[in-house]
Short mmCIF file of C-alpha atoms and ligand atoms in Angstrom, two decimals:
data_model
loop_
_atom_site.label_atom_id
_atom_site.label_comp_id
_atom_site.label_asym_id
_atom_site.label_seq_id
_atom_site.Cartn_x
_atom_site.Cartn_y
_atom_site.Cartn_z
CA UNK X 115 0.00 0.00 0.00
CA UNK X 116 2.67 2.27 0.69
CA UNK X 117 4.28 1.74 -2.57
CA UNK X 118 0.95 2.71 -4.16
CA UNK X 119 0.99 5.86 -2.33
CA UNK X 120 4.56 6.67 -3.39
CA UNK X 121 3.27 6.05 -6.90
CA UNK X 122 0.46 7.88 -6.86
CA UNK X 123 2.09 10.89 -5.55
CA UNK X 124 4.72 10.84 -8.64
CA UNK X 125 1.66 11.36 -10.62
CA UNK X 126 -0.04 13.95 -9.25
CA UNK X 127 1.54 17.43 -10.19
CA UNK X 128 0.63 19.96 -7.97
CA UNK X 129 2.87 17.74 -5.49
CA UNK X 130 -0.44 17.40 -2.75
CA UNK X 131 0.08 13.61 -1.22
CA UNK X 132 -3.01 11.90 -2.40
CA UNK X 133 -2.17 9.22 0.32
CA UNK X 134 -1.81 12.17 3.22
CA UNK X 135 -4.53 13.71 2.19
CA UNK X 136 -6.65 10.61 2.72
CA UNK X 137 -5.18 9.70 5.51
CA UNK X 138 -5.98 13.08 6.94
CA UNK X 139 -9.49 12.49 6.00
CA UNK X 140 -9.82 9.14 7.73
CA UNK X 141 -8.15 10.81 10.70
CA UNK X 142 -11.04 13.43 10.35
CA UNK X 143 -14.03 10.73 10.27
CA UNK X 144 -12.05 8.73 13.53
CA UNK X 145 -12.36 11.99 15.28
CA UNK X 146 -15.97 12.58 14.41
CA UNK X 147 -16.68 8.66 14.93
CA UNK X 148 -15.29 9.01 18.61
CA UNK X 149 -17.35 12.13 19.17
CA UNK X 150 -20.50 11.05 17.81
CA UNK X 151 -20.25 8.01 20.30
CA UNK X 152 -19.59 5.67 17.22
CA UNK X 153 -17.73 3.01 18.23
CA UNK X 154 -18.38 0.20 20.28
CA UNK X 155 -16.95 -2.34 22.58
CA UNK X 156 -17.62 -6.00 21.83
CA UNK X 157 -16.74 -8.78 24.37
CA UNK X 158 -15.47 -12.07 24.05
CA UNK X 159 -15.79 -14.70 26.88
CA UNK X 160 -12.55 -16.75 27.70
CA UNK X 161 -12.84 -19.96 29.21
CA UNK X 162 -10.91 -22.47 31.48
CA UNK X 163 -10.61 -25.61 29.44
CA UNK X 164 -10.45 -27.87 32.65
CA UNK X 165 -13.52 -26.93 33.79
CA UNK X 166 -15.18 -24.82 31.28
CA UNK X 167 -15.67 -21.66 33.21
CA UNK X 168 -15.91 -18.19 32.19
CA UNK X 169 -13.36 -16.45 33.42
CA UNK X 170 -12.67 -13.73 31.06
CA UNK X 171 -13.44 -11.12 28.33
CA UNK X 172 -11.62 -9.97 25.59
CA UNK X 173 -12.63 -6.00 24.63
CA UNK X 174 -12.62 -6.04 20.54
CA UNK X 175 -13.39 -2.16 19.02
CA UNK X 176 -15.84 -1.72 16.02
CA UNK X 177 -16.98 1.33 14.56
CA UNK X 178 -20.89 1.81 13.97
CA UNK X 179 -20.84 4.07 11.25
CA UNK X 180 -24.50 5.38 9.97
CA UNK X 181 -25.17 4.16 6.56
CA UNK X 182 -22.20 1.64 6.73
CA UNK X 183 -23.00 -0.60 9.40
CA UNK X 184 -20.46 -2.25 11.55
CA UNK X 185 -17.01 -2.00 10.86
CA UNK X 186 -14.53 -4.30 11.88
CA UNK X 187 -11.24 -3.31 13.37
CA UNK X 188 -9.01 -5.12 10.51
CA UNK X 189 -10.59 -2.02 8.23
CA UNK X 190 -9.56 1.06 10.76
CA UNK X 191 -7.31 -0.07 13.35
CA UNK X 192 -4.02 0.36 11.00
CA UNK X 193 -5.34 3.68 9.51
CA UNK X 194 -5.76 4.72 12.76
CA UNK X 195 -2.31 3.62 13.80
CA UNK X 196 -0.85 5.43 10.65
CA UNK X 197 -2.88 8.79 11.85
CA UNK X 198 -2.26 9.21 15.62
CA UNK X 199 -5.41 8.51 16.17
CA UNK X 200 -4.89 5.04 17.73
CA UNK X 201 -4.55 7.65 20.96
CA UNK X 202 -7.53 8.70 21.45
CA UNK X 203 -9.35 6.26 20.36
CA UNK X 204 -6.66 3.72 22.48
CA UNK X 205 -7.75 5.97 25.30
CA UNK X 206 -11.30 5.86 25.20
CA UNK X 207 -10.95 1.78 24.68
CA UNK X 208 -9.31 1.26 27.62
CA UNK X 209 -11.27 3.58 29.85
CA UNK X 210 -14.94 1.88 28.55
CA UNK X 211 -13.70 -0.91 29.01
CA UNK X 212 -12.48 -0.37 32.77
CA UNK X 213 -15.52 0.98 33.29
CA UNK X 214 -17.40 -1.21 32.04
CA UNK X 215 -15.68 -4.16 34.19
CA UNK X 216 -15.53 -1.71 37.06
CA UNK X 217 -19.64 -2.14 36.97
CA UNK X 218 -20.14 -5.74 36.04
CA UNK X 219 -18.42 -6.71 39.39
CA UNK X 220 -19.92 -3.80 41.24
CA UNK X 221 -22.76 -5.79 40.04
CA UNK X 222 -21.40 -9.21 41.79
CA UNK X 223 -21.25 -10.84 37.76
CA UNK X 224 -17.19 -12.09 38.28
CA UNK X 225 -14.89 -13.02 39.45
CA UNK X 226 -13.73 -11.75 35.67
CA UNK X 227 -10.66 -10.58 34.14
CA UNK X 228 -10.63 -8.11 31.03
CA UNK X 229 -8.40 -8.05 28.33
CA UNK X 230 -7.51 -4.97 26.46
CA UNK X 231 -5.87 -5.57 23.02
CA UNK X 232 -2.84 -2.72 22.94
CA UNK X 233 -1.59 -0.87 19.51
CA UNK X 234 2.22 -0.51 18.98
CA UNK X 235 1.77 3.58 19.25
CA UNK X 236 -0.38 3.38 22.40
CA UNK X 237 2.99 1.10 23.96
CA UNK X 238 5.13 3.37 22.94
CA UNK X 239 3.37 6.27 24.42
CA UNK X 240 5.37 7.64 27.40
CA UNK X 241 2.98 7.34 30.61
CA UNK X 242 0.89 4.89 29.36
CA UNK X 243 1.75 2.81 33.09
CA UNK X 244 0.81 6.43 35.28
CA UNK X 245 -2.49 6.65 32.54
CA UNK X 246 -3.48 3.54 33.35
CA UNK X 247 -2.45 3.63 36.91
CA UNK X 248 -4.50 6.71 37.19
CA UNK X 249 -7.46 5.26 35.41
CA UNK X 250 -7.33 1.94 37.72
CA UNK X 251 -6.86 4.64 40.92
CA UNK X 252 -10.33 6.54 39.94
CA UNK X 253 -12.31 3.13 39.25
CA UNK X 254 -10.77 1.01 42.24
CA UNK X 255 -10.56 -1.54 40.12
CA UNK X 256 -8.14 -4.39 41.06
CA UNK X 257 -5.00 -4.69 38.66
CA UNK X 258 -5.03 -7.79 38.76
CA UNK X 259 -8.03 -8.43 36.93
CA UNK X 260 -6.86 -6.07 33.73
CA UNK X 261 -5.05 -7.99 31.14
CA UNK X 262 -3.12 -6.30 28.44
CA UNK X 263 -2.34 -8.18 25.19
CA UNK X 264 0.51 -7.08 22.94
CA UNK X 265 2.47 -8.51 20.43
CA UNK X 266 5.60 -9.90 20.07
CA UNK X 267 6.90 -7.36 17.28
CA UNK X 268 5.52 -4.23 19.80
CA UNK X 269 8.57 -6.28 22.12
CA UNK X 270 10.92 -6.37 19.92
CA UNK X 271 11.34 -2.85 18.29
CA UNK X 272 12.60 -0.24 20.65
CA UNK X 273 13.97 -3.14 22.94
CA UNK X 274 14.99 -0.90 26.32
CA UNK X 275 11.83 1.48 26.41
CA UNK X 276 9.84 -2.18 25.72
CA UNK X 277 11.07 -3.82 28.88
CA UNK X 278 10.68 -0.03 30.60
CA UNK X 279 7.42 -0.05 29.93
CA UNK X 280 6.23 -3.83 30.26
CA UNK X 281 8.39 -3.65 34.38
CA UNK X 282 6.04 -0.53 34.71
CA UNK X 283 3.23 -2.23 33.86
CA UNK X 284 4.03 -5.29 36.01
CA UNK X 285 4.93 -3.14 39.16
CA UNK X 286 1.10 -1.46 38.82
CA UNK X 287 0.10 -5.35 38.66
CA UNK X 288 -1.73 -5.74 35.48
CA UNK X 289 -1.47 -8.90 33.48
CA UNK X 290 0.55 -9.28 29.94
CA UNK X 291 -0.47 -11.58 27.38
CA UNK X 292 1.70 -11.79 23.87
CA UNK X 293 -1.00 -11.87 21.65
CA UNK X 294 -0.65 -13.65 18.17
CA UNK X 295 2.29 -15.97 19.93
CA UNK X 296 4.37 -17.75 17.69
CA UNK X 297 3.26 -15.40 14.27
CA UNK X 298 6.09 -12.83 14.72
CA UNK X 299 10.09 -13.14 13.72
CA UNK X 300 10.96 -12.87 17.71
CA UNK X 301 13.68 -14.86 19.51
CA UNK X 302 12.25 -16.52 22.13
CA UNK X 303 14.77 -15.21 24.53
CA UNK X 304 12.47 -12.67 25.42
CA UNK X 305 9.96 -14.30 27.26
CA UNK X 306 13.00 -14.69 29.69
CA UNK X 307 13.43 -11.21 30.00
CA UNK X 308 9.74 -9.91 29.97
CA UNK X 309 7.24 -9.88 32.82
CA UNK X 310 4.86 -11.88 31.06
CA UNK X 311 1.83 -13.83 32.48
CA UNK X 312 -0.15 -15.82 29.20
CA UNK X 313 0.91 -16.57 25.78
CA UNK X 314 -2.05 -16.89 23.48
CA UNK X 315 -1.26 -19.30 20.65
CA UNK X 316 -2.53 -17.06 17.47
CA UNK X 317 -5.58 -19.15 15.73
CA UNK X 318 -3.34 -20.26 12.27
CA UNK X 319 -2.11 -22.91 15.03
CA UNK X 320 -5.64 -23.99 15.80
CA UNK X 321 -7.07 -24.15 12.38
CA UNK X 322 -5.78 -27.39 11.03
CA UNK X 323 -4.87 -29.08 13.87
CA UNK X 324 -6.85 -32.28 13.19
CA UNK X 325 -5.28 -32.57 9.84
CA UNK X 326 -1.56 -30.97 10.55
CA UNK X 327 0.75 -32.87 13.10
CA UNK X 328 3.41 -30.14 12.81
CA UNK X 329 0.56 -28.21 14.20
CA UNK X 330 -0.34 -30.13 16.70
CA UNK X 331 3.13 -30.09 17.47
CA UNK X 332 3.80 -26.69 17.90
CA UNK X 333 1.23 -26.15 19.77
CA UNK X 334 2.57 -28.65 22.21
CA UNK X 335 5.66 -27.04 22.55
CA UNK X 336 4.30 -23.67 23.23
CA UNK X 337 2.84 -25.16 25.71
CA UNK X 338 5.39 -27.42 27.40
CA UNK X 339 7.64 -24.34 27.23
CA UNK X 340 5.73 -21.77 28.39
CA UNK X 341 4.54 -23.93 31.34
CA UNK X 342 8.01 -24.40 32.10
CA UNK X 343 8.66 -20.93 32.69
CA UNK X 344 5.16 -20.27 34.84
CA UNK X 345 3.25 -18.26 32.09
CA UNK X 346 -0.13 -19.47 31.19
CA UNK X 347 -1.51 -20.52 27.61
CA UNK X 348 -4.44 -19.04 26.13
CA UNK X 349 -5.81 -20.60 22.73
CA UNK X 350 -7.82 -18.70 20.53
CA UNK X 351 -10.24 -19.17 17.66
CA UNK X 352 -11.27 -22.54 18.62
CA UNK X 353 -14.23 -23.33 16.23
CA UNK X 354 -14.67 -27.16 16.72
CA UNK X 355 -15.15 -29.61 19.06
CA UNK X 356 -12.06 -31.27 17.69
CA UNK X 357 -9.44 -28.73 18.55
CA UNK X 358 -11.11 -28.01 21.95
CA UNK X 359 -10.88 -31.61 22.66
CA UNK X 360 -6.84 -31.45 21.82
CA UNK X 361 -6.24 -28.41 23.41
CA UNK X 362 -7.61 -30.16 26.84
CA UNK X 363 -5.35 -32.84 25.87
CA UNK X 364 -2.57 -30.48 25.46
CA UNK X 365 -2.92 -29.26 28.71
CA UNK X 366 -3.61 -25.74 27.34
CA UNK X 367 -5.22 -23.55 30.24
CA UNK X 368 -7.96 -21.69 28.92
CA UNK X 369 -9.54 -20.67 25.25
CA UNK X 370 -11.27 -18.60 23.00
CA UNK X 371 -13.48 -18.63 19.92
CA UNK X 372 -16.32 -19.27 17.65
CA UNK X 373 -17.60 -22.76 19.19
CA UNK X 374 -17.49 -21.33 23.34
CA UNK X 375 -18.98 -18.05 22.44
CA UNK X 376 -18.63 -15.02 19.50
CA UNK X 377 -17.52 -11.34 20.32
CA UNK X 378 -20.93 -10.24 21.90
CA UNK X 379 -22.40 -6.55 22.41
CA UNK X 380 -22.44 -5.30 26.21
CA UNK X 381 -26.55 -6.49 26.58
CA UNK X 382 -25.77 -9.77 25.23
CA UNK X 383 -22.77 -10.61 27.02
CA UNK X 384 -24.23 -9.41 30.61
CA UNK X 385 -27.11 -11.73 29.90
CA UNK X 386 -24.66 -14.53 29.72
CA UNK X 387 -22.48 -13.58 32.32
CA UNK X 388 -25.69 -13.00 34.68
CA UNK X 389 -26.76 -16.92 33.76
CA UNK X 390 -22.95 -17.68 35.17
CA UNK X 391 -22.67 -15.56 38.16
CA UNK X 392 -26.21 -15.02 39.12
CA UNK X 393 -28.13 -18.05 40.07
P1 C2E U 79 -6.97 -10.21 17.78
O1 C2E U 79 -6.60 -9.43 18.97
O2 C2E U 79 -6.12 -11.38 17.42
O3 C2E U 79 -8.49 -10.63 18.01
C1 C2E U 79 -9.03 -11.87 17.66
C2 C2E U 79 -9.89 -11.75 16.42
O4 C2E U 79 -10.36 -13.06 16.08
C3 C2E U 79 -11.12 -10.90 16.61
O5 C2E U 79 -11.39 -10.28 15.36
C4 C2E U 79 -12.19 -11.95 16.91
O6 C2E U 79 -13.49 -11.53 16.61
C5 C2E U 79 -11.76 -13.06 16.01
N1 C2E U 79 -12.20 -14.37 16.46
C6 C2E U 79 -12.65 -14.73 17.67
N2 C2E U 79 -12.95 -16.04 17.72
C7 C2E U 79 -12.66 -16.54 16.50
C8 C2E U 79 -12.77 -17.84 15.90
O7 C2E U 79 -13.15 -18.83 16.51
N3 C2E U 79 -12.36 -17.95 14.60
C9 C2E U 79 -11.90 -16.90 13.89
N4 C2E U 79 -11.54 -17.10 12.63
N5 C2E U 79 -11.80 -15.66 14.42
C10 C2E U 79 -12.17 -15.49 15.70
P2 C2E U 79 -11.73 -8.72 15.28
O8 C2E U 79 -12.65 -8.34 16.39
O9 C2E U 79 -12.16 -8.46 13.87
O10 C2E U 79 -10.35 -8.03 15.57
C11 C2E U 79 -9.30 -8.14 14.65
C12 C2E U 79 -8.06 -7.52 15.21
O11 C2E U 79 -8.20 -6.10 15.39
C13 C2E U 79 -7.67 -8.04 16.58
O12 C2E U 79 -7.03 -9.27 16.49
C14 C2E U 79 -6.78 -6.93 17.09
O13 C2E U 79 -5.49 -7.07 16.55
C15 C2E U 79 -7.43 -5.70 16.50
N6 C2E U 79 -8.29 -5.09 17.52
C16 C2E U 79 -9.55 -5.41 17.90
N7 C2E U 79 -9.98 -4.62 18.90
C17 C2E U 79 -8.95 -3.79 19.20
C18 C2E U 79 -8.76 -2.75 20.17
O14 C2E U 79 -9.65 -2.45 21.00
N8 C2E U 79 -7.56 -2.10 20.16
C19 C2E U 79 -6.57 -2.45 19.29
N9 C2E U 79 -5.40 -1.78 19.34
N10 C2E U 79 -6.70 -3.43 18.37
C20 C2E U 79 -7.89 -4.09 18.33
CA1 CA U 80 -6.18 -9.85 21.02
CA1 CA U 81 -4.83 -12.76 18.52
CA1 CA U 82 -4.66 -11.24 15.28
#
């Protein structure tokens, strides 16, 4: 895409950047999106595979946008990344969905832990720990039940301020998950070096295991290895009885995906976690 842009540029005379002005368009319409109350927090139920209990949520961000319907995160996340606007709208993510956790307990429906997908930008961001601190501080909410997934490529660019920032986080007593484990070019010596609580085994693992062994045996491994070193396995995008089945076998701790429950809206998911904490 960003060749395109280059290209596109070279053709235009008046030397205006098609692709910047677009972008600051998009930036523009994030803005207005977040103003006009336009996105939306979906939830995702985690599970404990040995028993099969809910014991967590993941946050997922769409954008309602009139006339357009639902848009998924895959279509604005990076154009928000490439804007700045990942900030703001990183911001207001994290604080609904505080909140939101903040009054499902209030409301006796946990024990529950919420996970809050990270962007690279909103890592980087200096004071993101004291932010969140601050945020935790105003909503007494326990640290302990916040989970914050990054990636392994967010770990490995920018090295020192990564393990600054991940000790930070650990000290205020939040949980990290990698997120997308084994998809990125990353030495493994850094789960040695990280705080980190739960690797979750990216879902091109778990889509052919019945029919790939190497598969089967990766996933395995992950698991033997990051059992070894205390951290906790997370599968997601389990969509058949098959791979939940292995993935007990495997030992893997809990999981995620199409076949225990879809990405819900708020009224939907508190129905179902009323049915499980409210008798
Ligand atoms: P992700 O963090 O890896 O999220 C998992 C994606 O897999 C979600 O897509 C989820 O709806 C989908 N999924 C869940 N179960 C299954 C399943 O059984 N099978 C399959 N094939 N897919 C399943 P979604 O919601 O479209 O999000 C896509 C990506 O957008 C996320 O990938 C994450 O990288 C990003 N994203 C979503 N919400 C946020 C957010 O609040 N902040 C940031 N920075 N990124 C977000
Ligand atoms: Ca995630
Ligand atoms: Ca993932
Ligand atoms: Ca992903």
């Amino acid at each position: 895409a960003k060749e395109k842009g280059r290209n596109q540029v070279q053709l235009f005379e008046s030397g205006m950047n098609i692709r910047a002005v677009n972008l600051m368009k998009i930036s523009g319409e994030l803005h207005q999106a977040l103003e006009k109350n336009q996105m939306e927090l979906h939830y995702q139920p985690q599970f404990r595979l040995s028993d099969g209990k809910l014991i967590g949520v993941e946050a997922l961000v769409r954008w309602n946008k009139p006339g357009a319907g639902l848009i998924y995160p895959g279509d604005f996340i990076p154009l928000a990344e490439q804007t700045g606007m990942i900030l703001p709208l990183g911001q207001w993510i994290l604080t609904t969905a505080c909140r939101q956790l903040q009054r499902w307990l209030a409301d006796g429906l946990g024990p529950l832990r919420m996970a809050i997908n990270l962007s690279a930008r909103q890592f980087r961001q200096p004071g993101l720990a004291q932010d969140i601190a601050r945020l935790l501080g105003e909503l007494k909410l326990d640290p302990r039940s916040i989970e914050l997934e990054i990636t392994e490529s967010m770990l490995m660019e920018e090295m020192e301020m990564a393990v600054a920032t991940m000790t930070s986080l650990n000290r205020l007593g939040v949980k990290l998950a990698i997120d997308d484990f084994g998809t990125g070019y990353s030495s493994l010596a850094y789960l040695k070096r990280f705080p980190i609580h739960r690797l979750k085994i990216d879902k091109s693992f778990i889509k052919d295991l019945a029919r790939q062994a190497e598969d089967r045996a990766i996933v395995g491994s992950i698991i033997t290895l990051a059992h070894s070193m205390k951290i906790a396995v997370i599968a997601e995008g389990i969509e058949d009885e098959y791979q939940l089945q292995q993935l007990s076998r495997q030992a893997c701790d809990e999981g995620q995906g199409y076949l225990l429950a879809r990405p819900m809206p708020v009224a939907e998911i508190e129905q179902l976690l009323r049915q499980d904490f409210h008798h």
